[in-house]
Amino acid sequence: MNALKKLFGGNTRQFGMIFALVALIIFFQFATEGRTLTPGNVINLFNGNSYILILAIGMVLVIIAGHIDLSVGSVAAFVGVTVALALRDWGIPWWAGILLGLVLGAVIGAWQGWWTAYVGIPAFIVTLAGMLLFRGFNQFVGKSNTIPVPTDFQYIGSGYLPEVGPDTGFNNLTLLLGIAAVVFVVWGELRSRARARALGAEVPEMWVTVLKLVLICAAILYATYLFATGRPGTSFPIPGLILAVLVLIYGFISSRTILGRHVYAVGGNRHAAELSGVQSKKVNFLVMMNMSILAGLAGMIFVGRSTASGPFDGVGWELDAIAAVFIGGAAVTGGVGTVVGSIIGGLVMAVLNNGLQLLGVGADLTQIIKGLVLLIAVAFDVYNKTQGKRSIIGMLTRNMNRPTSGPSNPIQPDETTSTKEAIAREA
């Protein structure tokens, strides 16, 4: 028990979701007679859930700020059908279609952000209206038809890293990507340790750091092996690469920038944040606009994977994204949550759904189980907080979200400290 506390930096009861994810993978690996951790299944799992995980990245920022967005599925569908029509009727290149989708998402986000931030209508109402509005636009513009997209555009949703270099029996770019990830993790951990030592902070024993790095790197290398040994023509998927880049970018923004800290401040206590100089209207506008941009990207990735835009794209996506965020440790009241935690929550739901499908469980029972998992996960997290503990994922990812420089007692996004005092310390 003490070893686990040293390894993860806190009470072992607060790492439920990570343990749940690992336990689910192991359970389904045995229950499906080894079909869960096969290259083909792992690749399909990432391809089939990447758009939901991308939505979860934007949704966690919205929920941290104290809002919720019910329109993401409809926005994704509308952007997808608009881009598909532009590619077919205007003959624009694939990259111009992607830019069009991102710009359209930004315009929609600005529209909803304006109503929320500057008019003062609750985001729940604004995005509920947006869900109806853009669902209608999707069916009106596409005339409820299926609209195919060209092969070049399909690459962002169903492409893989190409084969380059000598024949090694693996996909060489996937191997290089995995090695780069290992180097990045080791460098980041050692750098954080060196900085903590330089600031005079307590650092764990070297054996703890080494064991932690061994476990993380082993998981990365095993995943790399699975992605690099799939059937011919497959490797690490392009949607997974896009997702990885977004996790790095938004993880950095949320934990190590002024804007990210302001999002947490507004969600924790808007009035105290405003007294401390935070422009809450600007923050609310930006998180809503950002959500729609990511929704547009998710819609294009889905259209690329399915090779066409359809009238029922995006149905229920908002619920999957919200579930991933709350399972990942976000608080309903705002001010708490992490990007990494939301990805973990999304992976829990993805593995659960995939494993039940492999076992042949019906859609009705699958929905029941997923609903119970969401309810139990949030109830357990609420119980931890009522006992004065941090959120499950927030505690686990504490070191991932700690600034690399600044005061020795930085703002922790998952703590319940007074927002005004936290911003005062940061200033």
Short mmCIF file of C-alpha atoms in Angstrom, two decimals:
data_model
loop_
_atom_site.label_atom_id
_atom_site.label_comp_id
_atom_site.label_asym_id
_atom_site.label_seq_id
_atom_site.Cartn_x
_atom_site.Cartn_y
_atom_site.Cartn_z
CA MET A 1 0.00 0.00 0.00
CA ASN A 2 2.74 2.45 0.91
CA ALA A 3 4.59 1.55 -2.28
CA LEU A 4 1.52 2.42 -4.33
CA LYS A 5 1.14 5.71 -2.50
CA LYS A 6 4.75 6.58 -3.32
CA LEU A 7 4.39 5.46 -6.90
CA PHE A 8 1.24 7.44 -7.68
CA GLY A 9 1.60 10.24 -5.14
CA GLY A 10 -1.57 9.80 -3.10
CA ASN A 11 -4.21 7.53 -1.61
CA THR A 12 -4.72 4.40 -3.71
CA ARG A 13 -8.51 4.69 -3.36
CA GLN A 14 -8.36 7.70 -5.64
CA PHE A 15 -7.09 5.88 -8.72
CA GLY A 16 -10.29 4.01 -9.45
CA MET A 17 -10.69 4.91 -13.09
CA ILE A 18 -7.16 3.90 -14.08
CA PHE A 19 -7.53 0.62 -12.23
CA ALA A 20 -10.98 0.18 -13.77
CA LEU A 21 -9.59 0.71 -17.28
CA VAL A 22 -6.80 -1.81 -16.72
CA ALA A 23 -9.21 -4.26 -15.09
CA LEU A 24 -11.64 -3.96 -18.00
CA ILE A 25 -8.90 -4.63 -20.52
CA ILE A 26 -7.67 -7.69 -18.62
CA PHE A 27 -11.21 -9.01 -18.06
CA PHE A 28 -12.23 -8.70 -21.69
CA GLN A 29 -8.89 -10.11 -22.85
CA PHE A 30 -9.68 -13.33 -20.98
CA ALA A 31 -13.44 -13.27 -21.61
CA THR A 32 -12.98 -12.86 -25.37
CA GLU A 33 -10.18 -15.45 -25.51
CA GLY A 34 -7.53 -12.92 -26.45
CA ARG A 35 -9.49 -10.93 -29.06
CA THR A 36 -9.38 -7.65 -27.16
CA LEU A 37 -5.65 -6.99 -27.37
CA THR A 38 -5.16 -7.89 -31.00
CA PRO A 39 -3.72 -5.34 -33.45
CA GLY A 40 -6.89 -5.22 -35.53
CA ASN A 41 -9.21 -4.71 -32.58
CA VAL A 42 -7.03 -2.04 -30.93
CA ILE A 43 -6.77 -0.14 -34.23
CA ASN A 44 -10.54 -0.36 -34.77
CA LEU A 45 -11.17 0.76 -31.18
CA PHE A 46 -9.15 3.95 -31.71
CA ASN A 47 -10.62 4.60 -35.15
CA GLY A 48 -14.17 4.06 -33.91
CA ASN A 49 -13.88 6.32 -30.86
CA SER A 50 -11.40 9.03 -31.82
CA TYR A 51 -14.11 11.54 -32.71
CA ILE A 52 -15.78 11.06 -29.30
CA LEU A 53 -12.44 11.53 -27.52
CA ILE A 54 -11.85 14.73 -29.51
CA LEU A 55 -15.27 15.98 -28.43
CA ALA A 56 -14.38 15.11 -24.83
CA ILE A 57 -11.32 17.38 -25.00
CA GLY A 58 -13.49 20.37 -25.81
CA MET A 59 -16.31 19.30 -23.51
CA VAL A 60 -14.08 19.12 -20.44
CA LEU A 61 -13.14 22.78 -20.85
CA VAL A 62 -16.82 23.71 -21.23
CA ILE A 63 -17.74 21.76 -18.09
CA ILE A 64 -14.77 23.12 -16.13
CA ALA A 65 -16.04 26.62 -16.96
CA GLY A 66 -19.40 25.66 -15.45
CA HIS A 67 -21.37 25.08 -18.66
CA ILE A 68 -22.52 22.19 -20.81
CA ASP A 69 -22.86 21.86 -24.59
CA LEU A 70 -25.71 19.77 -25.99
CA SER A 71 -25.20 20.85 -29.59
CA VAL A 72 -21.90 19.14 -30.42
CA GLY A 73 -23.45 16.21 -32.27
CA SER A 74 -25.63 18.45 -34.41
CA VAL A 75 -22.77 20.88 -35.07
CA ALA A 76 -20.52 17.99 -36.11
CA ALA A 77 -23.19 16.67 -38.47
CA PHE A 78 -23.85 20.10 -40.01
CA VAL A 79 -20.17 20.80 -40.57
CA GLY A 80 -19.70 17.31 -42.03
CA VAL A 81 -22.52 17.63 -44.54
CA THR A 82 -21.47 21.17 -45.52
CA VAL A 83 -17.89 20.10 -46.19
CA ALA A 84 -19.08 17.02 -48.10
CA LEU A 85 -21.25 19.21 -50.35
CA ALA A 86 -18.43 21.69 -50.88
CA LEU A 87 -16.06 18.92 -51.90
CA ARG A 88 -18.60 17.41 -54.29
CA ASP A 89 -20.19 20.50 -55.85
CA TRP A 90 -17.40 23.08 -55.67
CA GLY A 91 -14.52 20.75 -56.41
CA ILE A 92 -12.31 22.25 -53.71
CA PRO A 93 -9.24 20.26 -52.55
CA TRP A 94 -9.37 18.20 -49.36
CA TRP A 95 -7.26 20.65 -47.34
CA ALA A 96 -9.58 23.51 -48.26
CA GLY A 97 -12.50 21.38 -47.12
CA ILE A 98 -10.85 20.90 -43.72
CA LEU A 99 -10.22 24.64 -43.40
CA LEU A 100 -13.82 25.33 -44.38
CA GLY A 101 -15.05 22.96 -41.68
CA LEU A 102 -12.88 24.53 -38.99
CA VAL A 103 -13.94 28.06 -39.96
CA LEU A 104 -17.60 27.04 -40.00
CA GLY A 105 -17.19 25.47 -36.57
CA ALA A 106 -15.60 28.69 -35.30
CA VAL A 107 -18.50 30.77 -36.65
CA ILE A 108 -21.06 28.48 -35.01
CA GLY A 109 -19.09 28.56 -31.77
CA ALA A 110 -18.90 32.34 -31.87
CA TRP A 111 -22.67 32.48 -32.36
CA GLN A 112 -23.36 30.26 -29.36
CA GLY A 113 -20.60 31.86 -27.31
CA TRP A 114 -22.08 35.31 -27.88
CA TRP A 115 -25.49 34.26 -26.58
CA THR A 116 -23.92 32.55 -23.59
CA ALA A 117 -21.21 35.04 -22.62
CA TYR A 118 -22.59 38.44 -23.61
CA VAL A 119 -26.37 38.03 -23.62
CA GLY A 120 -26.31 35.90 -20.49
CA ILE A 121 -28.48 32.98 -21.60
CA PRO A 122 -27.39 29.74 -19.89
CA ALA A 123 -25.30 27.53 -22.15
CA PHE A 124 -27.69 24.63 -21.54
CA ILE A 125 -30.50 26.59 -23.22
CA VAL A 126 -28.31 28.04 -25.97
CA THR A 127 -26.90 24.68 -26.96
CA LEU A 128 -30.25 22.93 -26.64
CA ALA A 129 -31.51 25.41 -29.20
CA GLY A 130 -28.34 24.81 -31.20
CA MET A 131 -28.90 21.06 -31.12
CA LEU A 132 -32.32 21.54 -32.75
CA LEU A 133 -31.16 24.33 -35.05
CA PHE A 134 -28.12 22.64 -36.54
CA ARG A 135 -29.79 19.24 -36.73
CA GLY A 136 -32.40 20.89 -38.88
CA PHE A 137 -29.73 22.66 -40.94
CA ASN A 138 -27.96 19.33 -41.46
CA GLN A 139 -31.07 17.72 -42.90
CA PHE A 140 -32.07 20.83 -44.86
CA VAL A 141 -28.69 21.37 -46.49
CA GLY A 142 -28.10 17.69 -47.19
CA LYS A 143 -31.75 17.06 -48.09
CA SER A 144 -31.51 13.97 -45.84
CA ASN A 145 -29.26 12.29 -48.41
CA THR A 146 -25.97 10.45 -48.08
CA ILE A 147 -23.17 12.52 -49.64
CA PRO A 148 -19.88 10.73 -50.40
CA VAL A 149 -16.50 12.40 -49.99
CA PRO A 150 -13.38 11.89 -52.14
CA THR A 151 -10.63 9.45 -51.21
CA ASP A 152 -8.17 12.19 -50.27
CA PHE A 153 -10.55 13.53 -47.64
CA GLN A 154 -11.22 10.04 -46.25
CA TYR A 155 -7.59 9.90 -45.14
CA ILE A 156 -8.21 12.05 -42.04
CA GLY A 157 -10.76 9.54 -40.77
CA SER A 158 -9.49 6.19 -42.01
CA GLY A 159 -5.85 6.73 -43.00
CA TYR A 160 -2.74 5.24 -41.43
CA LEU A 161 0.89 6.19 -41.18
CA PRO A 162 2.54 5.11 -44.46
CA GLU A 163 5.21 2.46 -44.91
CA VAL A 164 8.66 3.98 -45.24
CA GLY A 165 12.23 2.72 -44.94
CA PRO A 166 13.47 -0.88 -44.94
CA ASP A 167 11.24 -3.91 -44.46
CA THR A 168 11.46 -4.63 -40.72
CA GLY A 169 8.22 -6.52 -40.36
CA PHE A 170 6.74 -3.51 -38.57
CA ASN A 171 5.46 -0.12 -39.61
CA ASN A 172 8.60 1.97 -39.18
CA LEU A 173 6.84 5.30 -38.59
CA THR A 174 4.73 3.74 -35.86
CA LEU A 175 7.88 2.40 -34.21
CA LEU A 176 9.51 5.82 -34.39
CA LEU A 177 6.39 7.42 -32.93
CA GLY A 178 6.39 4.97 -30.02
CA ILE A 179 10.09 5.52 -29.35
CA ALA A 180 9.57 9.29 -29.47
CA ALA A 181 6.73 8.96 -26.95
CA VAL A 182 8.96 6.96 -24.59
CA VAL A 183 11.75 9.53 -24.87
CA PHE A 184 9.28 12.35 -24.23
CA VAL A 185 7.86 10.65 -21.11
CA VAL A 186 11.31 9.89 -19.67
CA TRP A 187 12.59 13.38 -20.44
CA GLY A 188 9.50 15.02 -18.95
CA GLU A 189 9.65 12.99 -15.74
CA LEU A 190 13.36 13.56 -15.20
CA ARG A 191 12.98 17.25 -16.03
CA SER A 192 10.16 17.64 -13.51
CA ARG A 193 12.22 15.81 -10.90
CA ALA A 194 15.24 18.06 -11.53
CA ARG A 195 13.12 21.22 -11.32
CA ALA A 196 11.49 20.10 -8.09
CA ARG A 197 14.89 19.37 -6.58
CA ALA A 198 16.20 22.77 -7.70
CA LEU A 199 13.24 24.49 -6.00
CA GLY A 200 13.88 22.56 -2.81
CA ALA A 201 10.68 20.55 -3.08
CA GLU A 202 10.41 16.98 -1.89
CA VAL A 203 11.05 14.42 -4.62
CA PRO A 204 10.25 10.70 -4.50
CA GLU A 205 12.98 8.11 -4.18
CA MET A 206 14.72 7.19 -7.41
CA TRP A 207 13.30 3.66 -7.36
CA VAL A 208 9.80 5.12 -7.40
CA THR A 209 10.59 7.25 -10.45
CA VAL A 210 12.28 4.35 -12.23
CA LEU A 211 9.38 1.96 -11.55
CA LYS A 212 6.85 4.54 -12.68
CA LEU A 213 8.76 5.12 -15.92
CA VAL A 214 9.11 1.39 -16.52
CA LEU A 215 5.35 0.85 -16.19
CA ILE A 216 4.42 3.78 -18.42
CA CYS A 217 7.03 3.01 -21.07
CA ALA A 218 6.10 -0.67 -21.10
CA ALA A 219 2.48 0.26 -21.81
CA ILE A 220 3.54 2.64 -24.61
CA LEU A 221 5.86 0.08 -26.20
CA TYR A 222 3.23 -2.66 -26.06
CA ALA A 223 0.67 -0.37 -27.69
CA THR A 224 3.29 0.55 -30.30
CA TYR A 225 3.83 -3.15 -31.02
CA LEU A 226 0.09 -3.69 -31.52
CA PHE A 227 -0.26 -0.74 -33.87
CA ALA A 228 2.88 -1.64 -35.82
CA THR A 229 1.94 -5.28 -36.40
CA GLY A 230 -1.58 -4.94 -37.80
CA ARG A 231 -2.69 -6.36 -41.11
CA PRO A 232 -0.89 -5.05 -44.20
CA GLY A 233 -1.82 -1.45 -44.95
CA THR A 234 -2.62 -0.55 -41.37
CA SER A 235 -0.54 1.10 -38.67
CA PHE A 236 -1.11 3.91 -36.17
CA PRO A 237 -4.31 5.61 -37.41
CA ILE A 238 -4.34 9.24 -38.49
CA PRO A 239 -7.31 10.03 -36.20
CA GLY A 240 -5.24 8.70 -33.30
CA LEU A 241 -2.35 10.95 -34.32
CA ILE A 242 -4.68 13.97 -34.45
CA LEU A 243 -6.04 13.02 -31.03
CA ALA A 244 -2.54 12.70 -29.54
CA VAL A 245 -1.56 16.14 -30.82
CA LEU A 246 -4.74 17.67 -29.42
CA VAL A 247 -4.18 16.07 -26.01
CA LEU A 248 -0.68 17.57 -25.85
CA ILE A 249 -1.86 21.01 -26.97
CA TYR A 250 -4.93 21.23 -24.75
CA GLY A 251 -3.19 19.59 -21.81
CA PHE A 252 -0.59 22.33 -22.02
CA ILE A 253 -3.16 25.10 -22.46
CA SER A 254 -5.35 23.95 -19.58
CA SER A 255 -2.55 23.46 -17.06
CA ARG A 256 0.27 25.79 -17.99
CA THR A 257 -1.23 28.94 -19.50
CA ILE A 258 -3.05 31.94 -18.08
CA LEU A 259 -6.09 31.18 -20.23
CA GLY A 260 -6.30 27.66 -18.85
CA ARG A 261 -6.11 28.88 -15.26
CA HIS A 262 -8.79 31.45 -15.98
CA VAL A 263 -11.10 28.71 -17.23
CA TYR A 264 -10.70 26.86 -13.93
CA ALA A 265 -11.14 30.12 -12.03
CA VAL A 266 -14.40 31.02 -13.77
CA GLY A 267 -15.79 27.54 -13.21
CA GLY A 268 -14.72 27.46 -9.56
CA ASN A 269 -16.12 30.86 -8.57
CA ARG A 270 -17.02 33.32 -11.31
CA HIS A 271 -17.55 36.33 -9.04
CA ALA A 272 -14.28 35.83 -7.19
CA ALA A 273 -12.51 35.38 -10.52
CA GLU A 274 -13.94 38.64 -11.84
CA LEU A 275 -12.83 40.46 -8.68
CA SER A 276 -9.35 39.11 -9.37
CA GLY A 277 -9.32 40.57 -12.88
CA VAL A 278 -10.47 37.57 -14.94
CA GLN A 279 -12.61 38.48 -17.94
CA SER A 280 -15.26 35.82 -17.47
CA LYS A 281 -17.25 36.80 -20.57
CA LYS A 282 -14.20 36.38 -22.77
CA VAL A 283 -13.40 33.02 -21.18
CA ASN A 284 -16.95 31.73 -21.66
CA PHE A 285 -16.98 32.94 -25.26
CA LEU A 286 -13.70 31.18 -26.06
CA VAL A 287 -14.58 27.84 -24.48
CA MET A 288 -17.88 27.71 -26.37
CA MET A 289 -16.23 28.64 -29.66
CA ASN A 290 -13.45 26.13 -29.10
CA MET A 291 -16.00 23.40 -28.47
CA SER A 292 -17.68 23.97 -31.82
CA ILE A 293 -14.34 24.01 -33.64
CA LEU A 294 -13.50 20.60 -32.18
CA ALA A 295 -17.02 19.41 -32.97
CA GLY A 296 -16.47 20.40 -36.59
CA LEU A 297 -13.17 18.51 -36.63
CA ALA A 298 -14.82 15.44 -35.08
CA GLY A 299 -17.58 15.58 -37.68
CA MET A 300 -15.07 15.69 -40.54
CA ILE A 301 -13.10 12.77 -39.09
CA PHE A 302 -16.29 10.72 -38.81
CA VAL A 303 -17.30 11.58 -42.38
CA GLY A 304 -13.82 10.61 -43.57
CA ARG A 305 -14.03 7.26 -41.78
CA SER A 306 -17.54 6.46 -42.99
CA THR A 307 -16.67 7.78 -46.53
CA ALA A 308 -19.88 9.82 -46.64
CA SER A 309 -22.02 12.28 -44.72
CA GLY A 310 -25.46 11.09 -43.65
CA PRO A 311 -28.60 12.63 -42.12
CA PHE A 312 -28.19 10.77 -38.83
CA ASP A 313 -24.54 11.60 -38.17
CA GLY A 314 -23.82 12.94 -34.69
CA VAL A 315 -26.90 11.54 -32.96
CA GLY A 316 -26.08 11.01 -29.27
CA TRP A 317 -22.47 12.15 -29.54
CA GLU A 318 -22.95 14.86 -26.97
CA LEU A 319 -24.04 12.29 -24.40
CA ASP A 320 -20.97 10.11 -25.03
CA ALA A 321 -18.66 13.12 -24.71
CA ILE A 322 -20.33 14.32 -21.50
CA ALA A 323 -20.17 10.80 -20.03
CA ALA A 324 -16.45 10.57 -20.82
CA VAL A 325 -15.79 13.88 -19.06
CA PHE A 326 -17.71 12.99 -15.90
CA ILE A 327 -16.26 9.49 -15.69
CA GLY A 328 -12.88 11.18 -16.06
CA GLY A 329 -13.36 13.08 -12.81
CA ALA A 330 -14.91 16.41 -13.80
CA ALA A 331 -17.33 18.09 -11.38
CA VAL A 332 -20.90 18.93 -12.31
CA THR A 333 -20.52 22.29 -10.58
CA GLY A 334 -17.46 23.24 -12.64
CA GLY A 335 -13.91 24.15 -11.73
CA VAL A 336 -12.63 20.55 -11.69
CA GLY A 337 -11.42 18.28 -14.48
CA THR A 338 -8.46 17.49 -16.71
CA VAL A 339 -7.93 16.72 -20.38
CA VAL A 340 -6.07 13.52 -19.57
CA GLY A 341 -8.84 12.46 -17.19
CA SER A 342 -11.46 12.92 -19.90
CA ILE A 343 -9.46 10.78 -22.31
CA ILE A 344 -9.22 8.08 -19.63
CA GLY A 345 -12.97 8.29 -19.08
CA GLY A 346 -13.57 8.05 -22.81
CA LEU A 347 -11.30 5.01 -23.06
CA VAL A 348 -13.18 3.31 -20.22
CA MET A 349 -16.44 3.69 -22.14
CA ALA A 350 -14.78 2.68 -25.43
CA VAL A 351 -13.22 -0.48 -23.98
CA LEU A 352 -16.47 -1.38 -22.23
CA ASN A 353 -18.50 -0.93 -25.40
CA ASN A 354 -15.94 -2.80 -27.53
CA GLY A 355 -15.64 -5.69 -25.09
CA LEU A 356 -19.39 -6.14 -24.81
CA GLN A 357 -19.67 -6.19 -28.60
CA LEU A 358 -16.97 -8.87 -28.82
CA LEU A 359 -18.92 -10.93 -26.28
CA GLY A 360 -22.07 -10.58 -28.37
CA VAL A 361 -24.01 -8.61 -25.74
CA GLY A 362 -27.09 -6.91 -27.17
CA ALA A 363 -27.42 -3.17 -27.62
CA ASP A 364 -30.09 -2.94 -24.92
CA LEU A 365 -27.97 -4.55 -22.20
CA THR A 366 -24.92 -2.59 -23.38
CA GLN A 367 -26.75 0.70 -22.80
CA ILE A 368 -27.87 -0.44 -19.34
CA ILE A 369 -24.32 -1.37 -18.34
CA LYS A 370 -22.85 1.88 -19.67
CA GLY A 371 -25.45 3.89 -17.78
CA LEU A 372 -24.67 2.08 -14.54
CA VAL A 373 -20.94 2.58 -15.04
CA LEU A 374 -21.46 6.33 -15.50
CA LEU A 375 -23.67 6.57 -12.43
CA ILE A 376 -21.34 4.53 -10.20
CA ALA A 377 -18.22 6.38 -11.36
CA VAL A 378 -19.69 9.80 -10.66
CA ALA A 379 -21.23 8.65 -7.36
CA PHE A 380 -17.85 7.31 -6.20
CA ASP A 381 -16.16 10.55 -7.19
CA VAL A 382 -18.81 12.61 -5.37
CA TYR A 383 -18.34 10.44 -2.29
CA ASN A 384 -14.58 11.06 -2.36
CA LYS A 385 -15.14 14.81 -2.55
CA THR A 386 -17.64 14.79 0.33
CA GLN A 387 -14.96 13.06 2.40
CA GLY A 388 -12.53 15.90 1.65
CA LYS A 389 -10.55 14.01 -1.00
CA ARG A 390 -9.64 15.11 -4.51
CA SER A 391 -11.29 13.65 -7.57
CA ILE A 392 -10.10 10.25 -8.73
CA ILE A 393 -8.54 11.27 -12.01
CA GLY A 394 -7.61 14.72 -10.80
CA MET A 395 -5.41 13.15 -8.13
CA LEU A 396 -3.88 10.66 -10.52
CA THR A 397 -3.00 13.25 -13.12
CA ARG A 398 -1.78 15.82 -10.59
CA ASN A 399 1.82 15.65 -11.75
CA MET A 400 0.78 15.78 -15.41
CA ASN A 401 -0.96 19.11 -14.84
CA ARG A 402 1.66 20.74 -12.64
CA PRO A 403 3.39 23.76 -14.20
CA THR A 404 7.06 23.32 -14.98
CA SER A 405 7.88 26.71 -13.49
CA GLY A 406 6.34 29.31 -11.23
CA PRO A 407 5.60 29.46 -7.54
CA SER A 408 6.22 26.43 -5.39
CA ASN A 409 2.51 26.16 -4.58
CA PRO A 410 0.83 26.49 -7.97
CA ILE A 411 -2.88 26.35 -8.62
CA GLN A 412 -4.02 22.76 -8.95
CA PRO A 413 -7.02 22.48 -11.28
CA ASP A 414 -8.60 19.68 -9.26
CA GLU A 415 -8.34 21.27 -5.84
CA THR A 416 -11.22 23.00 -4.07
CA THR A 417 -9.17 25.96 -2.87
CA SER A 418 -10.82 29.38 -3.04
CA THR A 419 -10.56 30.65 -6.58
CA LYS A 420 -9.78 34.17 -5.51
CA GLU A 421 -6.93 33.03 -3.29
CA ALA A 422 -5.59 30.76 -6.02
CA ILE A 423 -5.47 33.55 -8.56
CA ALA A 424 -3.91 35.88 -6.03
CA ARG A 425 -1.12 33.33 -5.49
CA GLU A 426 -0.64 32.96 -9.24
CA ALA A 427 -0.46 36.75 -9.71
#
